[in-house]
mmCIF file of C-alpha atoms in Angstrom:
data_model
loop_
_atom_site.group_PDB
_atom_site.id
_atom_site.type_symbol
_atom_site.label_atom_id
_atom_site.label_comp_id
_atom_site.label_asym_id
_atom_site.label_seq_id
_atom_site.Cartn_x
_atom_site.Cartn_y
_atom_site.Cartn_z
ATOM 1 C CA UNK A 1 -83.451 -64.343 35.010
ATOM 2 C CA UNK A 2 -82.270 -61.960 32.337
ATOM 3 C CA UNK A 3 -81.390 -62.326 28.686
ATOM 4 C CA UNK A 4 -80.399 -60.019 25.867
ATOM 5 C CA UNK A 5 -82.712 -59.558 22.909
ATOM 6 C CA UNK A 6 -82.824 -57.442 19.799
ATOM 7 C CA UNK A 7 -84.644 -54.128 20.178
ATOM 8 C CA UNK A 8 -87.302 -55.298 17.710
ATOM 9 C CA UNK A 9 -88.028 -58.365 19.856
ATOM 10 C CA UNK A 10 -88.293 -56.533 23.198
ATOM 11 C CA UNK A 11 -91.931 -55.407 23.035
ATOM 12 C CA UNK A 12 -93.766 -56.423 26.211
ATOM 13 C CA UNK A 13 -90.652 -57.564 28.032
ATOM 14 C CA UNK A 14 -89.480 -56.211 31.392
ATOM 15 C CA UNK A 15 -86.350 -54.075 31.246
ATOM 16 C CA UNK A 16 -83.481 -55.361 33.402
ATOM 17 C CA UNK A 17 -80.936 -52.607 32.857
ATOM 18 C CA UNK A 18 -80.593 -48.847 33.243
ATOM 19 C CA UNK A 19 -80.755 -46.807 30.041
ATOM 20 C CA UNK A 20 -78.776 -43.550 30.003
ATOM 21 C CA UNK A 21 -78.917 -40.735 27.471
ATOM 22 C CA UNK A 22 -75.883 -41.037 25.219
ATOM 23 C CA UNK A 23 -76.083 -37.319 24.462
ATOM 24 C CA UNK A 24 -78.193 -34.317 25.339
ATOM 25 C CA UNK A 25 -81.725 -34.343 23.967
ATOM 26 C CA UNK A 26 -82.408 -32.523 21.815
ATOM 27 C CA UNK A 27 -78.749 -32.450 20.779
ATOM 28 C CA UNK A 28 -79.059 -28.933 19.345
ATOM 29 C CA UNK A 29 -81.308 -25.877 19.560
ATOM 30 C CA UNK A 30 -84.200 -27.059 17.412
ATOM 31 C CA UNK A 31 -86.917 -25.116 15.619
ATOM 32 C CA UNK A 32 -90.415 -26.164 16.668
ATOM 33 C CA UNK A 33 -92.150 -24.723 13.586
ATOM 34 C CA UNK A 34 -91.723 -23.568 10.016
ATOM 35 C CA UNK A 35 -90.862 -19.881 9.608
ATOM 36 C CA UNK A 36 -87.817 -17.657 9.721
ATOM 37 C CA UNK A 37 -84.969 -17.555 12.230
ATOM 38 C CA UNK A 38 -83.927 -14.097 13.371
ATOM 39 C CA UNK A 39 -82.176 -12.191 16.133
ATOM 40 C CA UNK A 40 -85.090 -11.042 18.320
ATOM 41 C CA UNK A 41 -83.251 -7.850 19.307
ATOM 42 C CA UNK A 42 -83.357 -6.663 15.689
ATOM 43 C CA UNK A 43 -87.145 -7.057 15.593
ATOM 44 C CA UNK A 44 -87.558 -4.998 18.759
ATOM 45 C CA UNK A 45 -85.211 -2.363 17.296
ATOM 46 C CA UNK A 46 -87.872 -1.728 14.618
ATOM 47 C CA UNK A 47 -86.413 -4.000 11.954
ATOM 48 C CA UNK A 48 -89.427 -5.845 10.584
ATOM 49 C CA UNK A 49 -88.164 -6.652 7.105
ATOM 50 C CA UNK A 50 -85.391 -9.243 6.870
ATOM 51 C CA UNK A 51 -83.575 -10.248 3.685
ATOM 52 C CA UNK A 52 -83.399 -14.049 3.433
ATOM 53 C CA UNK A 53 -79.795 -15.289 3.317
ATOM 54 C CA UNK A 54 -80.296 -19.047 3.483
ATOM 55 C CA UNK A 55 -82.508 -22.018 4.275
ATOM 56 C CA UNK A 56 -82.166 -24.285 7.325
ATOM 57 C CA UNK A 57 -83.641 -27.769 6.886
ATOM 58 C CA UNK A 58 -84.022 -30.707 9.225
ATOM 59 C CA UNK A 59 -81.070 -33.063 8.905
ATOM 60 C CA UNK A 60 -78.735 -30.228 7.923
ATOM 61 C CA UNK A 61 -75.918 -28.880 10.079
ATOM 62 C CA UNK A 62 -76.498 -25.483 11.671
ATOM 63 C CA UNK A 63 -75.721 -22.555 9.356
ATOM 64 C CA UNK A 64 -74.662 -19.052 10.317
ATOM 65 C CA UNK A 65 -76.761 -15.905 10.519
ATOM 66 C CA UNK A 66 -73.882 -13.521 9.895
ATOM 67 C CA UNK A 67 -75.941 -10.322 9.853
ATOM 68 C CA UNK A 68 -78.554 -9.704 12.537
ATOM 69 C CA UNK A 69 -80.597 -7.607 10.135
ATOM 70 C CA UNK A 70 -81.177 -10.652 7.917
ATOM 71 C CA UNK A 71 -82.956 -13.963 8.442
ATOM 72 C CA UNK A 72 -82.865 -17.632 7.483
ATOM 73 C CA UNK A 73 -85.872 -19.597 6.323
ATOM 74 C CA UNK A 74 -86.194 -22.539 8.705
ATOM 75 C CA UNK A 75 -88.153 -25.781 8.789
ATOM 76 C CA UNK A 76 -89.545 -27.646 11.789
ATOM 77 C CA UNK A 77 -86.822 -29.763 13.383
ATOM 78 C CA UNK A 78 -83.933 -27.853 11.822
ATOM 79 C CA UNK A 79 -81.010 -26.586 13.954
ATOM 80 C CA UNK A 80 -81.342 -22.934 14.887
ATOM 81 C CA UNK A 81 -78.781 -20.910 12.881
ATOM 82 C CA UNK A 82 -75.800 -19.611 14.815
ATOM 83 C CA UNK A 83 -76.508 -15.951 15.552
ATOM 84 C CA UNK A 84 -80.315 -16.359 15.620
ATOM 85 C CA UNK A 85 -82.214 -16.743 18.871
ATOM 86 C CA UNK A 86 -85.873 -17.202 17.903
ATOM 87 C CA UNK A 87 -88.216 -18.388 15.166
ATOM 88 C CA UNK A 88 -91.103 -16.435 13.692
ATOM 89 C CA UNK A 89 -93.854 -18.757 12.524
ATOM 90 C CA UNK A 90 -94.631 -18.734 8.830
ATOM 91 C CA UNK A 91 -98.180 -17.460 9.487
ATOM 92 C CA UNK A 92 -96.736 -14.185 10.809
ATOM 93 C CA UNK A 93 -94.448 -13.628 7.813
ATOM 94 C CA UNK A 94 -95.006 -12.458 4.246
ATOM 95 C CA UNK A 95 -92.167 -13.321 1.882
ATOM 96 C CA UNK A 96 -91.832 -11.189 -1.227
ATOM 97 C CA UNK A 97 -88.852 -10.766 -3.548
ATOM 98 C CA UNK A 98 -86.514 -12.554 -1.139
ATOM 99 C CA UNK A 99 -87.458 -10.415 1.852
ATOM 100 C CA UNK A 100 -89.439 -11.639 4.857
ATOM 101 C CA UNK A 101 -91.821 -9.015 6.239
ATOM 102 C CA UNK A 102 -92.841 -9.697 9.836
ATOM 103 C CA UNK A 103 -96.084 -8.285 11.261
ATOM 104 C CA UNK A 104 -95.925 -5.760 14.088
ATOM 105 C CA UNK A 105 -96.600 -6.469 17.753
ATOM 106 C CA UNK A 106 -95.367 -10.023 18.069
ATOM 107 C CA UNK A 107 -94.218 -11.112 21.563
ATOM 108 C CA UNK A 108 -90.869 -12.334 20.230
ATOM 109 C CA UNK A 109 -88.219 -13.119 22.823
ATOM 110 C CA UNK A 110 -85.005 -15.110 22.774
ATOM 111 C CA UNK A 111 -85.937 -18.792 22.656
ATOM 112 C CA UNK A 112 -89.367 -18.290 21.091
ATOM 113 C CA UNK A 113 -90.364 -21.414 19.088
ATOM 114 C CA UNK A 114 -87.041 -23.026 19.922
ATOM 115 C CA UNK A 115 -86.612 -26.411 21.617
ATOM 116 C CA UNK A 116 -83.370 -25.759 23.543
ATOM 117 C CA UNK A 117 -80.451 -28.185 23.472
ATOM 118 C CA UNK A 118 -80.538 -30.501 26.496
ATOM 119 C CA UNK A 119 -83.962 -29.301 27.664
ATOM 120 C CA UNK A 120 -85.383 -32.840 27.543
ATOM 121 C CA UNK A 121 -82.426 -34.500 29.222
ATOM 122 C CA UNK A 122 -78.711 -34.110 29.778
ATOM 123 C CA UNK A 123 -76.039 -36.532 28.592
ATOM 124 C CA UNK A 124 -75.799 -39.444 31.027
ATOM 125 C CA UNK A 125 -79.220 -38.837 32.550
ATOM 126 C CA UNK A 126 -81.232 -41.965 33.423
ATOM 127 C CA UNK A 127 -84.055 -42.348 30.939
ATOM 128 C CA UNK A 128 -85.421 -45.774 31.903
ATOM 129 C CA UNK A 129 -84.895 -47.924 34.984
ATOM 130 C CA UNK A 130 -85.246 -51.685 35.489
ATOM 131 C CA UNK A 131 -88.776 -52.940 36.020
ATOM 132 C CA UNK A 132 -90.556 -50.999 33.308
ATOM 133 C CA UNK A 133 -92.611 -52.962 30.796
ATOM 134 C CA UNK A 134 -91.386 -52.081 27.336
ATOM 135 C CA UNK A 135 -94.117 -50.603 25.184
ATOM 136 C CA UNK A 136 -93.768 -48.446 22.093
ATOM 137 C CA UNK A 137 -92.825 -45.314 24.011
ATOM 138 C CA UNK A 138 -90.028 -47.033 25.953
ATOM 139 C CA UNK A 139 -88.682 -48.731 22.836
ATOM 140 C CA UNK A 140 -88.619 -45.337 21.099
ATOM 141 C CA UNK A 141 -86.370 -44.065 23.892
ATOM 142 C CA UNK A 142 -84.102 -47.090 23.524
ATOM 143 C CA UNK A 143 -83.906 -46.537 19.786
ATOM 144 C CA UNK A 144 -83.105 -42.842 20.252
ATOM 145 C CA UNK A 145 -79.979 -43.709 22.259
ATOM 146 C CA UNK A 146 -78.815 -46.397 19.867
ATOM 147 C CA UNK A 147 -79.672 -49.455 21.968
ATOM 148 C CA UNK A 148 -79.979 -52.233 19.416
ATOM 149 C CA UNK A 149 -79.824 -54.925 22.116
ATOM 150 C CA UNK A 150 -81.607 -54.763 25.472
ATOM 151 C CA UNK A 151 -81.245 -56.752 28.685
ATOM 152 C CA UNK A 152 -84.726 -57.911 29.605
ATOM 153 C CA UNK A 153 -86.509 -60.530 31.655
ATOM 154 C CA UNK A 154 -86.428 -64.009 30.228
ATOM 155 C CA UNK A 155 -89.933 -65.071 29.301
ATOM 156 C CA UNK A 156 -91.006 -67.788 31.754
ATOM 157 C CA UNK A 157 -92.095 -71.109 30.286
ATOM 158 C CA UNK A 158 -95.601 -71.544 31.634
ATOM 159 C CA UNK A 159 -97.357 -74.902 31.535
ATOM 160 C CA UNK A 160 -101.115 -75.114 32.001
ATOM 161 C CA UNK A 161 -102.611 -78.472 32.938
ATOM 162 C CA UNK A 162 -106.347 -79.140 32.762
ATOM 163 C CA UNK A 163 -107.570 -82.341 34.410
ATOM 164 C CA UNK A 164 -110.726 -84.387 34.149
ATOM 165 C CA UNK A 165 -112.193 -87.342 32.282
ATOM 166 C CA UNK A 166 -115.154 -85.198 31.327
ATOM 167 C CA UNK A 167 -113.015 -82.952 29.104
ATOM 168 C CA UNK A 168 -112.806 -83.450 25.356
ATOM 169 C CA UNK A 169 -111.166 -81.514 22.558
ATOM 170 C CA UNK A 170 -112.810 -78.346 21.291
ATOM 171 C CA UNK A 171 -113.484 -79.791 17.853
ATOM 172 C CA UNK A 172 -115.254 -82.882 19.216
ATOM 173 C CA UNK A 173 -118.969 -83.334 19.814
ATOM 174 C CA UNK A 174 -119.585 -83.934 23.525
ATOM 175 C CA UNK A 175 -121.762 -86.663 24.924
ATOM 176 C CA UNK A 176 -124.270 -85.513 27.553
ATOM 177 C CA UNK A 177 -121.765 -86.235 30.334
ATOM 178 C CA UNK A 178 -118.845 -84.442 28.647
ATOM 179 C CA UNK A 179 -117.708 -80.843 28.177
ATOM 180 C CA UNK A 180 -115.278 -79.259 25.755
ATOM 181 C CA UNK A 181 -111.980 -77.987 27.106
ATOM 182 C CA UNK A 182 -112.232 -74.275 27.791
ATOM 183 C CA UNK A 183 -110.324 -73.631 31.018
ATOM 184 C CA UNK A 184 -106.907 -73.973 29.440
ATOM 185 C CA UNK A 185 -107.994 -71.709 26.577
ATOM 186 C CA UNK A 186 -109.195 -69.038 29.002
ATOM 187 C CA UNK A 187 -106.109 -69.258 31.201
ATOM 188 C CA UNK A 188 -103.544 -69.361 28.398
ATOM 189 C CA UNK A 189 -105.217 -66.462 26.577
ATOM 190 C CA UNK A 190 -105.274 -64.332 29.711
ATOM 191 C CA UNK A 191 -101.628 -65.112 30.429
ATOM 192 C CA UNK A 192 -100.585 -64.217 26.892
ATOM 193 C CA UNK A 193 -102.647 -61.009 27.042
ATOM 194 C CA UNK A 194 -100.768 -60.075 30.209
ATOM 195 C CA UNK A 195 -97.475 -60.277 28.328
ATOM 196 C CA UNK A 196 -96.287 -63.870 28.774
ATOM 197 C CA UNK A 197 -96.442 -65.626 25.394
ATOM 198 C CA UNK A 198 -94.471 -68.783 26.204
ATOM 199 C CA UNK A 199 -97.418 -70.994 27.230
ATOM 200 C CA UNK A 200 -98.119 -74.677 26.634
ATOM 201 C CA UNK A 201 -101.328 -76.526 27.509
ATOM 202 C CA UNK A 202 -101.845 -80.133 28.578
ATOM 203 C CA UNK A 203 -104.803 -82.348 29.442
ATOM 204 C CA UNK A 204 -104.564 -85.178 31.955
ATOM 205 C CA UNK A 205 -107.237 -87.776 32.738
ATOM 206 C CA UNK A 206 -108.359 -88.625 36.258
ATOM 207 C CA UNK A 207 -105.739 -91.325 36.658
ATOM 208 C CA UNK A 208 -103.298 -91.017 39.554
ATOM 209 C CA UNK A 209 -100.381 -92.837 37.920
ATOM 210 C CA UNK A 210 -100.686 -90.897 34.681
ATOM 211 C CA UNK A 211 -100.979 -87.607 36.565
ATOM 212 C CA UNK A 212 -97.898 -88.363 38.683
ATOM 213 C CA UNK A 213 -95.820 -89.354 35.644
ATOM 214 C CA UNK A 214 -96.936 -86.490 33.413
ATOM 215 C CA UNK A 215 -96.583 -83.865 36.125
ATOM 216 C CA UNK A 216 -92.996 -85.039 36.657
ATOM 217 C CA UNK A 217 -92.272 -84.588 32.940
ATOM 218 C CA UNK A 218 -93.968 -81.189 32.747
ATOM 219 C CA UNK A 219 -92.104 -79.875 35.781
ATOM 220 C CA UNK A 220 -88.798 -80.611 34.070
ATOM 221 C CA UNK A 221 -89.605 -78.325 31.146
ATOM 222 C CA UNK A 222 -91.444 -75.354 32.681
ATOM 223 C CA UNK A 223 -90.707 -72.419 34.948
ATOM 224 C CA UNK A 224 -94.279 -72.039 36.217
ATOM 225 C CA UNK A 225 -96.958 -74.719 36.501
ATOM 226 C CA UNK A 226 -100.633 -73.760 36.573
ATOM 227 C CA UNK A 227 -103.183 -76.529 37.115
ATOM 228 C CA UNK A 228 -106.949 -76.286 36.693
ATOM 229 C CA UNK A 229 -108.984 -78.920 38.490
ATOM 230 C CA UNK A 230 -108.339 -82.034 40.554
ATOM 231 C CA UNK A 231 -107.167 -80.091 43.591
ATOM 232 C CA UNK A 232 -110.082 -80.371 46.026
ATOM 233 C CA UNK A 233 -111.164 -83.276 48.262
ATOM 234 C CA UNK A 234 -113.067 -85.408 45.778
ATOM 235 C CA UNK A 235 -112.305 -89.091 45.281
ATOM 236 C CA UNK A 236 -110.726 -88.358 41.895
ATOM 237 C CA UNK A 237 -108.859 -85.221 42.933
ATOM 238 C CA UNK A 238 -105.392 -86.716 42.620
ATOM 239 C CA UNK A 239 -103.370 -83.549 42.241
ATOM 240 C CA UNK A 240 -102.413 -82.976 45.903
ATOM 241 C CA UNK A 241 -100.960 -86.499 46.196
ATOM 242 C CA UNK A 242 -99.392 -86.302 42.734
ATOM 243 C CA UNK A 243 -97.624 -83.075 43.657
ATOM 244 C CA UNK A 244 -96.497 -84.551 46.950
ATOM 245 C CA UNK A 245 -95.229 -87.626 45.079
ATOM 246 C CA UNK A 246 -93.127 -85.279 42.904
ATOM 247 C CA UNK A 247 -91.654 -83.676 46.018
ATOM 248 C CA UNK A 248 -93.538 -80.432 45.647
ATOM 249 C CA UNK A 249 -93.589 -78.355 48.821
ATOM 250 C CA UNK A 250 -97.037 -77.076 49.721
ATOM 251 C CA UNK A 251 -96.948 -73.454 50.864
ATOM 252 C CA UNK A 252 -100.695 -73.190 51.440
ATOM 253 C CA UNK A 253 -104.022 -74.620 50.421
ATOM 254 C CA UNK A 254 -107.593 -73.598 51.213
ATOM 255 C CA UNK A 255 -108.259 -69.883 51.277
ATOM 256 C CA UNK A 256 -111.272 -68.218 52.923
ATOM 257 C CA UNK A 257 -112.608 -66.784 49.685
ATOM 258 C CA UNK A 258 -115.342 -67.303 47.133
ATOM 259 C CA UNK A 259 -114.832 -68.385 44.475
ATOM 260 C CA UNK A 260 -111.618 -70.373 44.725
ATOM 261 C CA UNK A 261 -111.524 -71.807 48.232
ATOM 262 C CA UNK A 262 -109.470 -74.938 47.280
ATOM 263 C CA UNK A 263 -106.625 -72.823 45.825
ATOM 264 C CA UNK A 264 -103.194 -74.455 46.254
ATOM 265 C CA UNK A 265 -99.763 -72.878 45.990
ATOM 266 C CA UNK A 266 -96.463 -74.672 46.300
ATOM 267 C CA UNK A 267 -93.008 -75.016 44.792
ATOM 268 C CA UNK A 268 -90.971 -77.855 43.375
ATOM 269 C CA UNK A 269 -87.198 -77.856 43.105
ATOM 270 C CA UNK A 270 -85.955 -78.766 39.638
ATOM 271 C CA UNK A 271 -82.148 -78.844 39.461
ATOM 272 C CA UNK A 272 -81.126 -75.202 39.989
ATOM 273 C CA UNK A 273 -84.573 -73.652 39.747
ATOM 274 C CA UNK A 274 -87.667 -73.643 41.907
ATOM 275 C CA UNK A 275 -90.909 -74.024 39.977
ATOM 276 C CA UNK A 276 -93.941 -72.201 41.453
ATOM 277 C CA UNK A 277 -97.122 -74.253 41.262
ATOM 278 C CA UNK A 278 -100.595 -72.716 41.230
ATOM 279 C CA UNK A 279 -103.335 -75.329 41.437
ATOM 280 C CA UNK A 280 -106.648 -73.636 40.731
ATOM 281 C CA UNK A 281 -110.139 -75.023 41.232
ATOM 282 C CA UNK A 282 -111.569 -76.612 38.119
ATOM 283 C CA UNK A 283 -114.741 -74.530 37.980
ATOM 284 C CA UNK A 284 -114.153 -71.961 35.224
ATOM 285 C CA UNK A 285 -115.054 -68.817 37.181
ATOM 286 C CA UNK A 286 -112.940 -69.945 40.128
ATOM 287 C CA UNK A 287 -109.936 -70.734 37.939
ATOM 288 C CA UNK A 288 -110.160 -67.487 35.975
ATOM 289 C CA UNK A 289 -110.580 -65.380 39.104
ATOM 290 C CA UNK A 290 -107.719 -67.025 41.005
ATOM 291 C CA UNK A 291 -105.447 -66.648 37.993
ATOM 292 C CA UNK A 292 -106.004 -62.874 38.011
ATOM 293 C CA UNK A 293 -105.866 -62.469 41.767
ATOM 294 C CA UNK A 294 -102.789 -64.611 42.444
ATOM 295 C CA UNK A 295 -100.946 -66.090 39.459
ATOM 296 C CA UNK A 296 -100.673 -63.014 37.238
ATOM 297 C CA UNK A 297 -99.407 -60.729 40.037
ATOM 298 C CA UNK A 298 -96.871 -63.440 40.934
ATOM 299 C CA UNK A 299 -95.684 -63.600 37.326
ATOM 300 C CA UNK A 300 -95.212 -59.823 37.332
ATOM 301 C CA UNK A 301 -93.037 -60.107 40.438
ATOM 302 C CA UNK A 302 -91.086 -63.043 39.026
ATOM 303 C CA UNK A 303 -90.200 -61.150 35.873
ATOM 304 C CA UNK A 304 -89.174 -58.006 37.756
ATOM 305 C CA UNK A 305 -92.008 -55.733 36.664
ATOM 306 C CA UNK A 306 -92.546 -52.592 38.673
ATOM 307 C CA UNK A 307 -95.468 -52.877 41.115
ATOM 308 C CA UNK A 308 -98.675 -51.409 39.757
ATOM 309 C CA UNK A 309 -100.883 -49.148 41.821
ATOM 310 C CA UNK A 310 -104.130 -50.782 42.977
ATOM 311 C CA UNK A 311 -107.235 -49.838 41.015
ATOM 312 C CA UNK A 312 -110.569 -49.088 42.681
ATOM 313 C CA UNK A 313 -114.175 -48.770 41.573
ATOM 314 C CA UNK A 314 -117.377 -47.614 43.275
ATOM 315 C CA UNK A 315 -120.417 -49.848 43.592
ATOM 316 C CA UNK A 316 -123.491 -48.583 41.752
ATOM 317 C CA UNK A 317 -125.849 -50.491 44.040
ATOM 318 C CA UNK A 318 -125.965 -52.080 47.477
ATOM 319 C CA UNK A 319 -124.622 -55.612 47.706
ATOM 320 C CA UNK A 320 -124.817 -58.174 50.505
ATOM 321 C CA UNK A 321 -122.739 -61.265 51.144
ATOM 322 C CA UNK A 322 -123.201 -62.998 54.488
ATOM 323 C CA UNK A 323 -120.531 -65.694 54.525
ATOM 324 C CA UNK A 324 -117.334 -64.697 56.413
ATOM 325 C CA UNK A 325 -115.280 -65.038 53.248
ATOM 326 C CA UNK A 326 -113.482 -62.636 50.944
ATOM 327 C CA UNK A 327 -115.798 -62.351 47.963
ATOM 328 C CA UNK A 328 -114.694 -61.694 44.407
ATOM 329 C CA UNK A 329 -117.667 -59.941 42.809
ATOM 330 C CA UNK A 330 -117.790 -59.817 38.991
ATOM 331 C CA UNK A 331 -118.717 -56.344 37.798
ATOM 332 C CA UNK A 332 -119.268 -54.380 34.624
ATOM 333 C CA UNK A 333 -117.445 -51.053 34.513
ATOM 334 C CA UNK A 334 -118.307 -47.629 33.187
ATOM 335 C CA UNK A 335 -116.990 -44.137 33.881
ATOM 336 C CA UNK A 336 -119.228 -41.197 34.703
ATOM 337 C CA UNK A 337 -118.627 -37.607 33.451
ATOM 338 C CA UNK A 338 -116.579 -36.794 36.563
ATOM 339 C CA UNK A 339 -114.125 -39.588 35.734
ATOM 340 C CA UNK A 340 -115.320 -41.859 38.547
ATOM 341 C CA UNK A 341 -115.098 -45.559 37.753
ATOM 342 C CA UNK A 342 -118.422 -47.229 38.517
ATOM 343 C CA UNK A 343 -118.892 -50.955 39.116
ATOM 344 C CA UNK A 344 -122.247 -52.624 38.539
ATOM 345 C CA UNK A 345 -122.505 -56.036 40.242
ATOM 346 C CA UNK A 346 -123.018 -58.972 37.906
ATOM 347 C CA UNK A 347 -122.969 -62.008 40.218
ATOM 348 C CA UNK A 348 -122.437 -65.373 38.567
ATOM 349 C CA UNK A 349 -125.035 -68.091 38.896
ATOM 350 C CA UNK A 350 -122.470 -70.693 40.013
ATOM 351 C CA UNK A 351 -118.688 -70.923 39.804
ATOM 352 C CA UNK A 352 -119.226 -72.847 36.591
ATOM 353 C CA UNK A 353 -121.212 -70.035 34.980
ATOM 354 C CA UNK A 354 -118.436 -68.910 32.677
ATOM 355 C CA UNK A 355 -120.820 -67.360 30.153
ATOM 356 C CA UNK A 356 -121.700 -64.660 32.675
ATOM 357 C CA UNK A 357 -118.051 -63.651 33.024
ATOM 358 C CA UNK A 358 -117.996 -62.565 29.370
ATOM 359 C CA UNK A 359 -120.445 -59.788 30.260
ATOM 360 C CA UNK A 360 -118.133 -58.316 32.894
ATOM 361 C CA UNK A 361 -114.857 -56.378 32.915
ATOM 362 C CA UNK A 362 -113.304 -57.730 36.094
ATOM 363 C CA UNK A 363 -114.113 -58.193 39.762
ATOM 364 C CA UNK A 364 -114.129 -56.305 43.042
ATOM 365 C CA UNK A 365 -112.454 -57.805 46.091
ATOM 366 C CA UNK A 366 -114.930 -57.446 48.958
ATOM 367 C CA UNK A 367 -113.404 -57.889 52.440
ATOM 368 C CA UNK A 368 -114.569 -60.838 54.513
ATOM 369 C CA UNK A 369 -115.164 -58.847 57.718
ATOM 370 C CA UNK A 370 -118.197 -57.085 56.182
ATOM 371 C CA UNK A 371 -121.608 -58.290 55.069
ATOM 372 C CA UNK A 372 -123.068 -55.137 53.545
ATOM 373 C CA UNK A 373 -121.372 -53.211 50.778
ATOM 374 C CA UNK A 374 -123.152 -49.901 50.158
ATOM 375 C CA UNK A 375 -123.663 -47.898 46.991
ATOM 376 C CA UNK A 376 -120.819 -45.466 46.372
ATOM 377 C CA UNK A 377 -118.245 -47.363 48.405
ATOM 378 C CA UNK A 378 -115.033 -48.091 46.519
ATOM 379 C CA UNK A 379 -113.305 -51.472 46.574
ATOM 380 C CA UNK A 380 -110.224 -52.839 44.856
ATOM 381 C CA UNK A 381 -110.845 -53.729 41.217
ATOM 382 C CA UNK A 382 -109.044 -56.395 39.202
ATOM 383 C CA UNK A 383 -109.585 -56.177 35.421
ATOM 384 C CA UNK A 384 -109.746 -59.296 33.284
ATOM 385 C CA UNK A 385 -107.049 -59.934 30.704
#
């Protein structure tokens, strides 16, 4: 879904329209340095001293060089005077008593130190296409063509639900059997870092009726639902039934991967929109990994972002994993002098060992049909947000 926003509010959004140049860029022959503007033919005809007849400044309309034996002082960004065809940099000129003396032997040709009109783009040329994420450089282009309002992706309303009686607020002191809420903080922060700021967080206890009622309410007010916990086969894992009760359609659950085997994905129809539902395992490493492997790429597709090229990194040491599962291996990353991205394995202790994730930069996806992953072999890399 698209909406129109002010240029100043478009940072990080996905462009949903084509931007054309409203005029040639640059719109005039432009000096690229300070110096003097001359007719290059006069210099090569042994005229090396040029009386100064005017000054050309940036922001000023082009002036005339009426006599090819004279020159105009010119500043960077100023229009090239009519009748001049090159600029001599100020370092190669000595100005004395209103006359510019140019040193001998310069390789001056027509167009020297001149940024020609239309050399960047022609009027009507496509400058930006739909799907690009708007950063400073894209917004500069929009500003240069006078686009004060842009058609962009509407920011999805993303609801994150953490479940579990063991969870308490961050500012509370936990009993031995309790833990502070951290999953929703990790997930919401990663989502916002990826460019989706419209995030709300919720906590639900392990109570089936409450979960069913609250999930129904949350689904009415969000575009994407992400759940952490309560999705496996435990006695208090009520989410699958609660989603079914709310007429969610399961697309898949249980994936041959580690971590994150219980991963659930489904949709729920809400009036005229279909809400995607990602139910992630409650263990912090599992939830964080599945968010980056599945939910964030899905959000990019939903908002119309251009596909990104896969990233790869080479293992710095041999690694073995025997189970016939896709394995997401946390790694720390560095780059060697040749520019090769190197990945050092940093396996977690358990899928609840979130502290170890802080020491890594992302994970490699190791294919399930192999057991040995040798030094120097490259695998797909997913960076953390």
